Short mmCIF file of C-alpha atoms and ligand atoms in Angstrom, two decimals:
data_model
loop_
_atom_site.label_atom_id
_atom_site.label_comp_id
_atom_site.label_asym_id
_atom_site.label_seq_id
_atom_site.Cartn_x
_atom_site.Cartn_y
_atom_site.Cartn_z
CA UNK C 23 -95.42 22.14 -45.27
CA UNK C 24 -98.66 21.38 -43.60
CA UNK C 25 -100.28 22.14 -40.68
CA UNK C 26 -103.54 20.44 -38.49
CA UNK C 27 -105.97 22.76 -40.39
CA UNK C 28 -104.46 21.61 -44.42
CA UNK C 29 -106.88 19.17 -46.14
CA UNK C 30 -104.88 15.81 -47.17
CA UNK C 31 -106.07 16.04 -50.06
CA UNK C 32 -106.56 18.17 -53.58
CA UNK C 33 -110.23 16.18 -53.59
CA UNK C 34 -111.11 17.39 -50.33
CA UNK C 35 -110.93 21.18 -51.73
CA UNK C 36 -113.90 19.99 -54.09
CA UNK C 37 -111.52 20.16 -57.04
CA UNK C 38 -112.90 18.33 -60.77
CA UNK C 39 -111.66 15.18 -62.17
CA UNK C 40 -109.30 16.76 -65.22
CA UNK C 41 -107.54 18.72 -62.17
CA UNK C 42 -107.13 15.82 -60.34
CA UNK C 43 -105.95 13.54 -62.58
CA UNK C 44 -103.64 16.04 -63.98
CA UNK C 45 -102.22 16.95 -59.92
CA UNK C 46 -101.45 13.19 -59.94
CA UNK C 47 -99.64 12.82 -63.16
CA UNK C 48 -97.50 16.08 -61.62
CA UNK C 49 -97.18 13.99 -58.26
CA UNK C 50 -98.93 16.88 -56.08
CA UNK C 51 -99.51 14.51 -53.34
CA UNK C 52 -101.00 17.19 -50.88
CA UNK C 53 -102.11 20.71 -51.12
CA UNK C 54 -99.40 23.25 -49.63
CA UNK C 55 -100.92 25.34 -46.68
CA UNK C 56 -101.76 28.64 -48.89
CA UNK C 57 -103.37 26.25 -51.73
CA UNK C 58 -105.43 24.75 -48.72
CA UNK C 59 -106.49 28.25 -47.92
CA UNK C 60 -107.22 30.28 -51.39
CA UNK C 61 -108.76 27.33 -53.55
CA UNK C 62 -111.89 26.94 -51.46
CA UNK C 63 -112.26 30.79 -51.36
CA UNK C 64 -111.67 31.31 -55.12
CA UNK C 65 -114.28 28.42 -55.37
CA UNK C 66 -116.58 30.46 -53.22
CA UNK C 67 -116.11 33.68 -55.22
CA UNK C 68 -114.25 35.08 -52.66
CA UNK C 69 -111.80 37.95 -52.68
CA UNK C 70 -108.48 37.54 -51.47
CA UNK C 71 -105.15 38.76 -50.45
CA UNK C 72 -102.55 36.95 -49.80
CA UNK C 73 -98.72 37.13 -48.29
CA UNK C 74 -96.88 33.81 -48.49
CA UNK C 75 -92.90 32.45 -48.86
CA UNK C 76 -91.63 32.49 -52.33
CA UNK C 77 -92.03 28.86 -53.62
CA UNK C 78 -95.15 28.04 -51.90
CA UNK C 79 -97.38 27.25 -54.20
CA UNK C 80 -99.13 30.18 -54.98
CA UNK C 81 -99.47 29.73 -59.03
CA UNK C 82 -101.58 26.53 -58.43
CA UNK C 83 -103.28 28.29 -55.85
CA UNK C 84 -105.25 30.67 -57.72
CA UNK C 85 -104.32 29.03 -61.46
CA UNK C 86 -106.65 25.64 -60.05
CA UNK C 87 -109.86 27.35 -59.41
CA UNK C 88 -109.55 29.91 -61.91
CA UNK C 89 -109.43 27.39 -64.60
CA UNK C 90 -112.20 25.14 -62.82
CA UNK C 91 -114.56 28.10 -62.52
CA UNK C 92 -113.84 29.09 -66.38
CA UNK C 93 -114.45 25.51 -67.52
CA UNK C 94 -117.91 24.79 -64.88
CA UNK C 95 -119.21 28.46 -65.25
CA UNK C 96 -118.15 30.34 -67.85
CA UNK C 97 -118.56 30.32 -71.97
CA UNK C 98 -115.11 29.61 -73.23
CA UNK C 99 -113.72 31.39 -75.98
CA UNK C 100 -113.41 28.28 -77.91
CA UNK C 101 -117.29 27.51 -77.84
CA UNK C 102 -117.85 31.12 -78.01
CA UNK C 103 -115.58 32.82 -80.18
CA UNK C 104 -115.81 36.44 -79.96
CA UNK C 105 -114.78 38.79 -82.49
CA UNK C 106 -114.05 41.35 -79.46
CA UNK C 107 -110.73 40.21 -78.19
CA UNK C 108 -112.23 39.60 -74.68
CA UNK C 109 -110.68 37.89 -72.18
CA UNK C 110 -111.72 36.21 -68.74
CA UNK C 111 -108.92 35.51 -66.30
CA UNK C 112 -106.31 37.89 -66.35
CA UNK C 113 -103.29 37.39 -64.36
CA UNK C 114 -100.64 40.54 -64.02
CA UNK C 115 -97.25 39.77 -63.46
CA UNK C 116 -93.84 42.16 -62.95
CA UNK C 117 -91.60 40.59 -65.35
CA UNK C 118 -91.19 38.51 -68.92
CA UNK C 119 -90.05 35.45 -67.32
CA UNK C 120 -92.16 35.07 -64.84
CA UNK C 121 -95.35 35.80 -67.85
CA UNK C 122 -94.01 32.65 -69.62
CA UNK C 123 -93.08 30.59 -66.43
CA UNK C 124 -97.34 31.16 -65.04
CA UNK C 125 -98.75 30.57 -68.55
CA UNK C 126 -96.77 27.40 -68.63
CA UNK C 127 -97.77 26.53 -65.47
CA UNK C 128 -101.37 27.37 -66.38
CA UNK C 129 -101.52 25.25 -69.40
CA UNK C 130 -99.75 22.75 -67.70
CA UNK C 131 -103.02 22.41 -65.17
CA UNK C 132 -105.19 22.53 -67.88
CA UNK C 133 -103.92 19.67 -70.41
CA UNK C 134 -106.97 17.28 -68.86
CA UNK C 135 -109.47 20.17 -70.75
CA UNK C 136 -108.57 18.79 -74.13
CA UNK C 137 -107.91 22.51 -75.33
CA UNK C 138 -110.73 24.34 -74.07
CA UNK C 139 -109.11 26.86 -72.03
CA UNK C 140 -107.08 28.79 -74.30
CA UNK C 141 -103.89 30.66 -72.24
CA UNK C 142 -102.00 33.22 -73.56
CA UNK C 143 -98.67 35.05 -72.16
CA UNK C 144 -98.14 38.74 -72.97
CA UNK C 145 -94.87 40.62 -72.52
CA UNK C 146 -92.78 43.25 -73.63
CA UNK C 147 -89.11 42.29 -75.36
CA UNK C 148 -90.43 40.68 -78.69
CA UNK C 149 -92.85 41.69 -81.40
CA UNK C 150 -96.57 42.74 -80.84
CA UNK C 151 -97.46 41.30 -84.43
CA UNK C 152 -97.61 37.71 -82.96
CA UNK C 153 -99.11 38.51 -80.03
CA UNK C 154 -101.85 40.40 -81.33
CA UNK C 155 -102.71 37.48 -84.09
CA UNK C 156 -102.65 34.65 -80.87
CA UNK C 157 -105.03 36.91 -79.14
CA UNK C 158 -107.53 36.89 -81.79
CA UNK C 159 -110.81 35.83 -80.82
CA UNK C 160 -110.59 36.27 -77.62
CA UNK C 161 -108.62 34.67 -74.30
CA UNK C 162 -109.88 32.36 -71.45
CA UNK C 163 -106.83 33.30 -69.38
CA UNK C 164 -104.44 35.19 -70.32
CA UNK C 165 -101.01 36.29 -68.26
CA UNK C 166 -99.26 40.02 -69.22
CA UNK C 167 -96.55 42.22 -67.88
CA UNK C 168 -98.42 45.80 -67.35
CA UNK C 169 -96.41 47.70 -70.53
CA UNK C 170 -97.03 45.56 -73.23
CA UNK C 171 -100.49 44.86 -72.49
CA UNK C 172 -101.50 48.67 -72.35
CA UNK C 173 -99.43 48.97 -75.67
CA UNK C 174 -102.23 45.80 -76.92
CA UNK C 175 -105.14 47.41 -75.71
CA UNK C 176 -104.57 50.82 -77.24
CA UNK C 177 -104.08 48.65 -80.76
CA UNK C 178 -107.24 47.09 -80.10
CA UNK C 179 -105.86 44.07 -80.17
CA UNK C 180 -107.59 42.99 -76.40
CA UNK C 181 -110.73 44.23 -74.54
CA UNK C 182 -110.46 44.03 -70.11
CA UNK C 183 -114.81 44.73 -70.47
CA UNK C 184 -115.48 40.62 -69.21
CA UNK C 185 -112.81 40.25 -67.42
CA UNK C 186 -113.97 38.35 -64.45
CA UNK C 187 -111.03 37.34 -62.19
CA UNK C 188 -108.20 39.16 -62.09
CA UNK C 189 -104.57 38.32 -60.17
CA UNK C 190 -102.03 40.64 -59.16
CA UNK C 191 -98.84 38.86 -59.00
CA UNK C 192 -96.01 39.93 -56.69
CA UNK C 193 -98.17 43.34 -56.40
CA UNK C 194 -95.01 45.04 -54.27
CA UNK C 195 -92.71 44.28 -56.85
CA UNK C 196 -94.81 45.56 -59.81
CA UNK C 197 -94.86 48.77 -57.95
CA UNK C 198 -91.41 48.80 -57.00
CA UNK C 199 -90.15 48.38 -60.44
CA UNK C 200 -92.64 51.70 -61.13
CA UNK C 201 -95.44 50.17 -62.93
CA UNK C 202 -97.61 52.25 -60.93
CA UNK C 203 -99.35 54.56 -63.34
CA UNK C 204 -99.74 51.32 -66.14
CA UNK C 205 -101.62 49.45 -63.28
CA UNK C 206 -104.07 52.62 -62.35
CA UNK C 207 -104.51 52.59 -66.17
CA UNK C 208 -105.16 49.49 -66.27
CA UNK C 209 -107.31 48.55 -63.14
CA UNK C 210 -109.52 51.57 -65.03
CA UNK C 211 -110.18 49.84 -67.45
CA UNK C 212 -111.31 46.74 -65.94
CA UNK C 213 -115.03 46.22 -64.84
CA UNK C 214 -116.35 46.97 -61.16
CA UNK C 215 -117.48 43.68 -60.74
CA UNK C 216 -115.38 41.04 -60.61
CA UNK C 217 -113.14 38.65 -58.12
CA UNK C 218 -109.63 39.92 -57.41
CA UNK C 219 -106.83 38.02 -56.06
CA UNK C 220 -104.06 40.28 -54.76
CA UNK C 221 -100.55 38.39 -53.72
CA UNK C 222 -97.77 40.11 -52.45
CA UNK C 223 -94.76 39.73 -50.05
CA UNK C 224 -94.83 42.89 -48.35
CA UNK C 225 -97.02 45.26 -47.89
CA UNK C 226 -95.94 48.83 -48.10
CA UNK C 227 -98.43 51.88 -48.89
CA UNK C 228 -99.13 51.88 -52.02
CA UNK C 229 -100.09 47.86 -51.64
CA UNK C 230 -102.06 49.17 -49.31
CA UNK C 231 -103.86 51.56 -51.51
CA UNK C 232 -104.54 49.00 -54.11
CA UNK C 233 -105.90 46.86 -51.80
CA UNK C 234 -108.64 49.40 -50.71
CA UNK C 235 -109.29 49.93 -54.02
CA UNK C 236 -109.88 46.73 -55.30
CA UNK C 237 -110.44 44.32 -53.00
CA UNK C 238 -114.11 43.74 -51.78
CA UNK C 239 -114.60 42.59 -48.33
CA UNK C 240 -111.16 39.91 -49.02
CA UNK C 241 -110.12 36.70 -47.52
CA UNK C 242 -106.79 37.35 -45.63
CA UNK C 243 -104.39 34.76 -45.97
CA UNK C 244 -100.63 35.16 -44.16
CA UNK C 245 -98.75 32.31 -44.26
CA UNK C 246 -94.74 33.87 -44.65
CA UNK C 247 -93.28 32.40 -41.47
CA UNK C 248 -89.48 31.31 -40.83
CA UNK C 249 -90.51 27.86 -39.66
CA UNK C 250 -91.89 26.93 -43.72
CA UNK C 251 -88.63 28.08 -45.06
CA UNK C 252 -86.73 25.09 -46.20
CA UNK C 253 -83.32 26.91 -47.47
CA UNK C 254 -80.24 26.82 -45.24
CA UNK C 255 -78.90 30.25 -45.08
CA UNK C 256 -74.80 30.76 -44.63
CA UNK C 257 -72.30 33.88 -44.61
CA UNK C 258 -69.00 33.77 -45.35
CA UNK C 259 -66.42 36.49 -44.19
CA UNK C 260 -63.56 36.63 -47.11
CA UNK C 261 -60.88 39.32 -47.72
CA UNK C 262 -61.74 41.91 -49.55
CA UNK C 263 -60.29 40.93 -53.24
CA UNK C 264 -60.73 37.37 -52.71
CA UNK C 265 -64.75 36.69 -53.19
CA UNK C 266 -64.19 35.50 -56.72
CA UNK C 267 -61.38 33.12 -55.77
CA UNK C 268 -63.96 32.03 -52.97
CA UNK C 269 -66.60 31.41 -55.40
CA UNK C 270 -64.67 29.38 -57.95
CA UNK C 271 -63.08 27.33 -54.93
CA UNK C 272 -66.64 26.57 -53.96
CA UNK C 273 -67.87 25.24 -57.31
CA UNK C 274 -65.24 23.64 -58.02
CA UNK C 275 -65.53 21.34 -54.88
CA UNK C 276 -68.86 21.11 -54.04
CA UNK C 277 -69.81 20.34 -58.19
CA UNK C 278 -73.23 21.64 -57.65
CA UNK C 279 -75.86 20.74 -60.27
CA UNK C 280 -76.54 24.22 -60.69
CA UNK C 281 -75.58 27.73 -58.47
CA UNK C 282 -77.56 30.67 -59.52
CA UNK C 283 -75.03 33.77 -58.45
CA UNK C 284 -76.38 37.21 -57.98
CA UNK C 285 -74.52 40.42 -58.33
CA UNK C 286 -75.79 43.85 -58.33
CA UNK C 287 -74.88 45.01 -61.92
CA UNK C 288 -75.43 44.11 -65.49
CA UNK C 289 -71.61 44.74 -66.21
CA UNK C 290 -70.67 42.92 -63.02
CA UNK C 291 -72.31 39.92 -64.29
CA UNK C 292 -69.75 39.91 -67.52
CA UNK C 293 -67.01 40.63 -66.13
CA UNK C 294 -67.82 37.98 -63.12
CA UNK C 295 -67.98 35.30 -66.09
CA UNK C 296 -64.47 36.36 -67.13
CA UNK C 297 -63.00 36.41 -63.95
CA UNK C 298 -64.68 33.14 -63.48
CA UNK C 299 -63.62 31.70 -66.95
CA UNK C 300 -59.87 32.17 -66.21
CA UNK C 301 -60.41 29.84 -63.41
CA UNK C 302 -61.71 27.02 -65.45
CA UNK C 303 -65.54 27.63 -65.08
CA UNK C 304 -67.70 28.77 -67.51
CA UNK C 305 -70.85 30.67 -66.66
CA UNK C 306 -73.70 32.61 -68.43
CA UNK C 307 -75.05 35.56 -67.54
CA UNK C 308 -78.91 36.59 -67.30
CA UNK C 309 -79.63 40.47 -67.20
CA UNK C 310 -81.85 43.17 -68.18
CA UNK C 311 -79.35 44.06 -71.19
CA UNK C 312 -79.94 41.38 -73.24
CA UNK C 313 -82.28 40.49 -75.77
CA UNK C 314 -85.46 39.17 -75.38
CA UNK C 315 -84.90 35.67 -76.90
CA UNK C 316 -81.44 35.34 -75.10
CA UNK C 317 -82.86 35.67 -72.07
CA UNK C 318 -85.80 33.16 -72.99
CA UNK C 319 -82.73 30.80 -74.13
CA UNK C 320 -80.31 30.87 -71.17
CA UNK C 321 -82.85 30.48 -68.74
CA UNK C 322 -84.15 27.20 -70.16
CA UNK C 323 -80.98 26.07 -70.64
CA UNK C 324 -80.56 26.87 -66.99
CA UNK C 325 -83.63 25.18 -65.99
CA UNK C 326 -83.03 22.06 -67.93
CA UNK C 327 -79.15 21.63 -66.48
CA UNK C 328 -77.44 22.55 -69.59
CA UNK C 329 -76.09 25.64 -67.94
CA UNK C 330 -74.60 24.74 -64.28
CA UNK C 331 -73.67 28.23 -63.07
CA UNK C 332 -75.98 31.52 -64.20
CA UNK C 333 -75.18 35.10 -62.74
CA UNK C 334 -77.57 37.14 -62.80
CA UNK C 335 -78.71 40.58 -61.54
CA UNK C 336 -81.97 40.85 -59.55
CA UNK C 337 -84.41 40.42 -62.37
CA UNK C 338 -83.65 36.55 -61.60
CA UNK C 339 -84.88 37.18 -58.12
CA UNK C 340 -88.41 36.98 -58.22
CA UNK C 341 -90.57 34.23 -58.58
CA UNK C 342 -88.49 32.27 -60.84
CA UNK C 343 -88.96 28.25 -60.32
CA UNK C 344 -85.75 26.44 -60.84
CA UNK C 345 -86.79 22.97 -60.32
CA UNK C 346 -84.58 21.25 -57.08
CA UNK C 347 -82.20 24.82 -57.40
CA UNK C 348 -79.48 23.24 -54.77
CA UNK C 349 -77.56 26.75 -54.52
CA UNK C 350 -78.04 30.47 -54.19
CA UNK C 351 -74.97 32.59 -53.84
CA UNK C 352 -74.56 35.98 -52.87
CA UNK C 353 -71.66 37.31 -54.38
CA UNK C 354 -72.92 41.33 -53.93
CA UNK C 355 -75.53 41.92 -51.43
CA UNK C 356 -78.71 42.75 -52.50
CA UNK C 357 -79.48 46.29 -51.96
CA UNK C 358 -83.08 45.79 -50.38
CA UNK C 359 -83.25 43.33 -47.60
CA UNK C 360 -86.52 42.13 -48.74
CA UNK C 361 -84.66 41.38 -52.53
CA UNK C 362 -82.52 39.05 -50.26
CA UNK C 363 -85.55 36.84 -49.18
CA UNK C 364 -86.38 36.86 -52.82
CA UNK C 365 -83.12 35.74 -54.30
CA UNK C 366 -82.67 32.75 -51.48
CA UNK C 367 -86.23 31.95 -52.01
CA UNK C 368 -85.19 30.64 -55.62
CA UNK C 369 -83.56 27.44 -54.00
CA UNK C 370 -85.62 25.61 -51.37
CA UNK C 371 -89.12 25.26 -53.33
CA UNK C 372 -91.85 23.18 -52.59
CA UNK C 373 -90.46 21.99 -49.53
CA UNK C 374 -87.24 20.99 -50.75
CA UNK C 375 -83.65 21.79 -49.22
CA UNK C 376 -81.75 24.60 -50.19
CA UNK C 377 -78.88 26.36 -49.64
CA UNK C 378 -77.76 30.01 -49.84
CA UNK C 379 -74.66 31.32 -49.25
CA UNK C 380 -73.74 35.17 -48.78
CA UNK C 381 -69.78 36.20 -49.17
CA UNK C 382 -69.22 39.21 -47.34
CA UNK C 383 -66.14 41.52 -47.30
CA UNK C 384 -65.52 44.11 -44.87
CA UNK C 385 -67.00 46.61 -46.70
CA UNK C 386 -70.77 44.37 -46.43
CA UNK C 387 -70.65 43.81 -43.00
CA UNK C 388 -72.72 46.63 -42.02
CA UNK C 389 -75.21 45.94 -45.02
CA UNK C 390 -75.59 42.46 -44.16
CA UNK C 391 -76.65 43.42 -40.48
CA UNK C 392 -79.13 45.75 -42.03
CA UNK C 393 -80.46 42.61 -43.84
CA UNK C 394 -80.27 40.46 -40.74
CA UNK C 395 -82.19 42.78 -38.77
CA UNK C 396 -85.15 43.60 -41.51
CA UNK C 397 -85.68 40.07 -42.01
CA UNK C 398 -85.43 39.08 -38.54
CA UNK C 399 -82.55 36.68 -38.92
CA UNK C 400 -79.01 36.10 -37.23
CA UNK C 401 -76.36 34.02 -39.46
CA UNK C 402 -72.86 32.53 -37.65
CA UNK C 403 -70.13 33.79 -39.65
CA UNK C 404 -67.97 31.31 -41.11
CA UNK C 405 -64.72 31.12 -43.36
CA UNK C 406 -63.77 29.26 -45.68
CA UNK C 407 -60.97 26.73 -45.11
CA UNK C 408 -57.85 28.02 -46.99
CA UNK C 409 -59.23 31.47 -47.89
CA UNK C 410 -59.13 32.53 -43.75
CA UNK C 411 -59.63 36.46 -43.24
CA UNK C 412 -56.88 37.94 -42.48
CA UNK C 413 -57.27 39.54 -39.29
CA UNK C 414 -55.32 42.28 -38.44
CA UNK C 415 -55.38 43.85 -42.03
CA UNK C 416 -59.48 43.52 -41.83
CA UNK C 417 -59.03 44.96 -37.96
CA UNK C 418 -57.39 48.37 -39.61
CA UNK C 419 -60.15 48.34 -42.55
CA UNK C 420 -62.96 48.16 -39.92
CA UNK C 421 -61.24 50.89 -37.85
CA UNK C 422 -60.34 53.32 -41.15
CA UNK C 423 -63.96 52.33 -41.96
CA UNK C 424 -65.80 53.58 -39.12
CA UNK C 425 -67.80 56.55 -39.96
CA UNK C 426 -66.24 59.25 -37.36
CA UNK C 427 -64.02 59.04 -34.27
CA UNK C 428 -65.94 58.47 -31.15
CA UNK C 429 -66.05 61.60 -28.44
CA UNK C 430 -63.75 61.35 -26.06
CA UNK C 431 -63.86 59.34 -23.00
CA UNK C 432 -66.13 56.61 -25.17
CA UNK C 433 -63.26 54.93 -26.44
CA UNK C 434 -62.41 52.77 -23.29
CA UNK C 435 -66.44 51.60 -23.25
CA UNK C 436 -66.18 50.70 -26.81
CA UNK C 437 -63.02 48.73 -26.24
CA UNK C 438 -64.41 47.06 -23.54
CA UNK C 439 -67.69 45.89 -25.18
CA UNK C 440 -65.52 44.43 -28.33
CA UNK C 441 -63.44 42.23 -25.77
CA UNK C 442 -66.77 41.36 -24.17
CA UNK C 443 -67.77 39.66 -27.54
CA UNK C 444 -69.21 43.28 -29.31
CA UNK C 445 -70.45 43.25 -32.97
CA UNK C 446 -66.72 43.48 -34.73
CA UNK C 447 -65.94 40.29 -32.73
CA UNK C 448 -68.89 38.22 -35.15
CA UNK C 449 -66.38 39.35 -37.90
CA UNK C 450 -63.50 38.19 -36.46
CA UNK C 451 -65.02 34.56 -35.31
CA UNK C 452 -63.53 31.77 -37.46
CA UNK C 453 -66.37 28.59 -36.93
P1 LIG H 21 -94.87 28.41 -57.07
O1 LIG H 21 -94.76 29.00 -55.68
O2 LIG H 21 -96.25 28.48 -57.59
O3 LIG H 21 -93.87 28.98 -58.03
O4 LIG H 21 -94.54 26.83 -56.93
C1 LIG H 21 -93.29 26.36 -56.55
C2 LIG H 21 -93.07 24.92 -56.98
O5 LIG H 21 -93.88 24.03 -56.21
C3 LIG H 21 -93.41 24.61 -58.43
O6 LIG H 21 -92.36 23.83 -58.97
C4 LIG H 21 -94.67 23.80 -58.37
O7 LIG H 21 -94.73 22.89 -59.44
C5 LIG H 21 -94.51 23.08 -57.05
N1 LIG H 21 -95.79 22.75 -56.37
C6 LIG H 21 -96.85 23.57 -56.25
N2 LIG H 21 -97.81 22.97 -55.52
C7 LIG H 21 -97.34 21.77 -55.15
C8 LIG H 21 -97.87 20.67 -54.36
N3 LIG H 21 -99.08 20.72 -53.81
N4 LIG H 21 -97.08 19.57 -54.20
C9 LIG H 21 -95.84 19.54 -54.75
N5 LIG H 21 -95.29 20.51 -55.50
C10 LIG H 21 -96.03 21.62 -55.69
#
């Protein structure tokens, strides 16, 4: 994960001795590339924006100088305290999980500061009351999902006046999941001077748009290349009516620690534990219909091993660090190419190996060229010993499939390409 231009070491980014010590006890032995690139700028009061692969080690990346400017710099809260609900860092993240998962990750950095920094996580899903006493007298750094932390500052309950760095998380994906007019009110209410640290893994318009907004002459930093990946991507052509047979021969013989299954439904993912269940395996599911504290519960579990296969809908995509995840499965193709990136980027962190495997019918096979093609890969199609596609019956699907007949006198050329190797052949191919 590094390159001629990454420092060997987290001292050699002029980082203090309670970050150190505590980047040994976690056995950081080297900053990752982006780490190597944002922590001097932070240091330097830079602006930034930032692209990089899922996994990379973005959440140290801005969390380590944040909380070394705060504790060098700035008048913490707990020397300080104000009776105006201020706050200093704020970091604004898409979803609940991830809130909780940064926080941790925050205070996690920050044990060597004996309690100084005090780090809060806001997020919709469970009651304001508690939230509102914890942010009392006011927050060094605190991390929030858009929603609930309008909802606190309309009750008073936090002020954005002295904030002084603020992080946009996954910035696409906020938008995307249409948190656009919380984040306008919210980036309103924030003060015109501060340091801004934008991350996101695309950048479509409205990115773009926040970015002109807020950013102030920014460090670029683009480090989401193929070669850093470190997850093994494979398809698998099955019959249609067979993927959950596939699936349960799978984890039944490769017995993997974990597998993390997406589908693209919350009712999918209950009736794919059934189906499952008859087969011997039990699984939990992880979607946006359940309850706040579920979803808190079966992800630790999940986390921890006590859970060994989760299925999940894409809120489980993003961000999400699974410690050594060994498995990603596609059972239902994601419907946005760049949501696939995101879901296989949950195995494969910090430079580990990962796998993720895609099971395609005959009804994905277009879809999963679309994906191929956005993301700029090209997967061998494989089978799965015992569960071979059956050839001629998917031969007639893909012909009843195809969207119209073909004018007349293209037939022959089209016949003549497939024989040649054309794109149904890739189906076909048993390696
Ligand atoms: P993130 O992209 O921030 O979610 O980080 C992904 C994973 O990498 C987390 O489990 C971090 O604890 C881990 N990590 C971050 N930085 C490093 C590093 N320099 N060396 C080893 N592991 C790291």
């Amino acid at each position: 994960m590094t390159n001629a231009t990454t420092p060997n070491s987290f001292a050699d980014l002029a980082l203090i001795k309670p970050l150190l010590a505590r980047l040994e006890e976690l056995e950081y032995q080297q900053p990752t590339p982006i780490q190597a690139q944002i922590i001097p700028s932070v240091l330097a009061g830079r602006d930034v924006i930032a692209g990089a692969n899922t996994g990379s080690g973005k959440t140290a990346a801005f969390a380590l100088p944040m909380l070394q400017e705060l504790f060098t710099k700035h008048n913490l809260v707990k020397s300080s305290p104000s009776k105006g609900n201020y706050v200093s860092g704020l970091i604004l993240v898409p979803t609940r999980e991830l809130a909780k998962q940064v926080a941790d990750n925050v205070k996690s950095y920050a044990v060597h500061f004996n309690g100084e920094i005090k780090t809060v996580a806001v997020f919709g899903g469970v009651s304001t009351n508690a939230q509102m006493q914890t942010l009392r007298g006011g927050t060094d750094i605190l991390v929030a999902t858009p929603g609930r932390l309008l909802d606190l500052i309309s009750s008073n309950a936090i002020k954005l006046d002295r904030v002084k760095t603020l992080v946009l998380d996954e910035a696409d994906r906020m938008l995307s999941l249409g948190f656009t007019e919380e984040l306008s009110g919210l980036l309103a209410k924030l003060p015109k001077q501060k340091q801004t640290l934008l991350f996101s893994a695309t950048f479509p318009e409205q990115v773009q748009a926040l970015t002109q907004e807020l950013l102030n002459d920014p460090v670029e930093v683009q480090l989401q290349s193929d070669d850093e990946s470190t997850v093994v991507q494979r398809v698998f052509n099955v019959n249609k009516g067979e993927k959950t047979a596939v699936l349960a021969h799978l984890i039944k013989k490769h017995q993997w620690r974990q597998a993390l299954v997406f589908v693209n439904a919350k009712n999918s993912c209950e009736h794919l534990a059934d189906k499952l269940y008859k087969r011997g395996i039990e699984a939990d599911v992880f979607h946006g219909d359940k309850g706040q504290g579920y979803r808190t519960r079966i992800l630790d579990a999940f986390k921890s091993g006590e859970i060994e296969v989760l299925i999940a809908t894409d809120i489980a995509a993003r961000g999400l660090d699974i410690e050594k995840l060994p498995v990603v499965i596609n059972f239902d193709l994601p419907r946005s190419p760049s949501d696939y990136m995101h879901r296989i980027g949950r195995s494969g962190r910090a430079g580990e190996v990962g796998l993720a495997l895609s099971l395609i019918d005959y009804e994905d096979l277009h879809h999963f060229k679309v994906i191929e093609k956005k993301n700029k890969i090209r997967l061998e199609r494989e089978q799965v010993a015992g569960f071979e596609v059956d050839e001629t019956v998917t031969q007639e699907m893909i012909e009843a499939n195809k969207p119209k007949a073909a004018p007349a006198g293209t037939g022959k050329k089209k016949r003549k390409k497939k024989a040649q190797g054309g794109s149904d052949d890739i189906w076909l191919r048993n390696s």
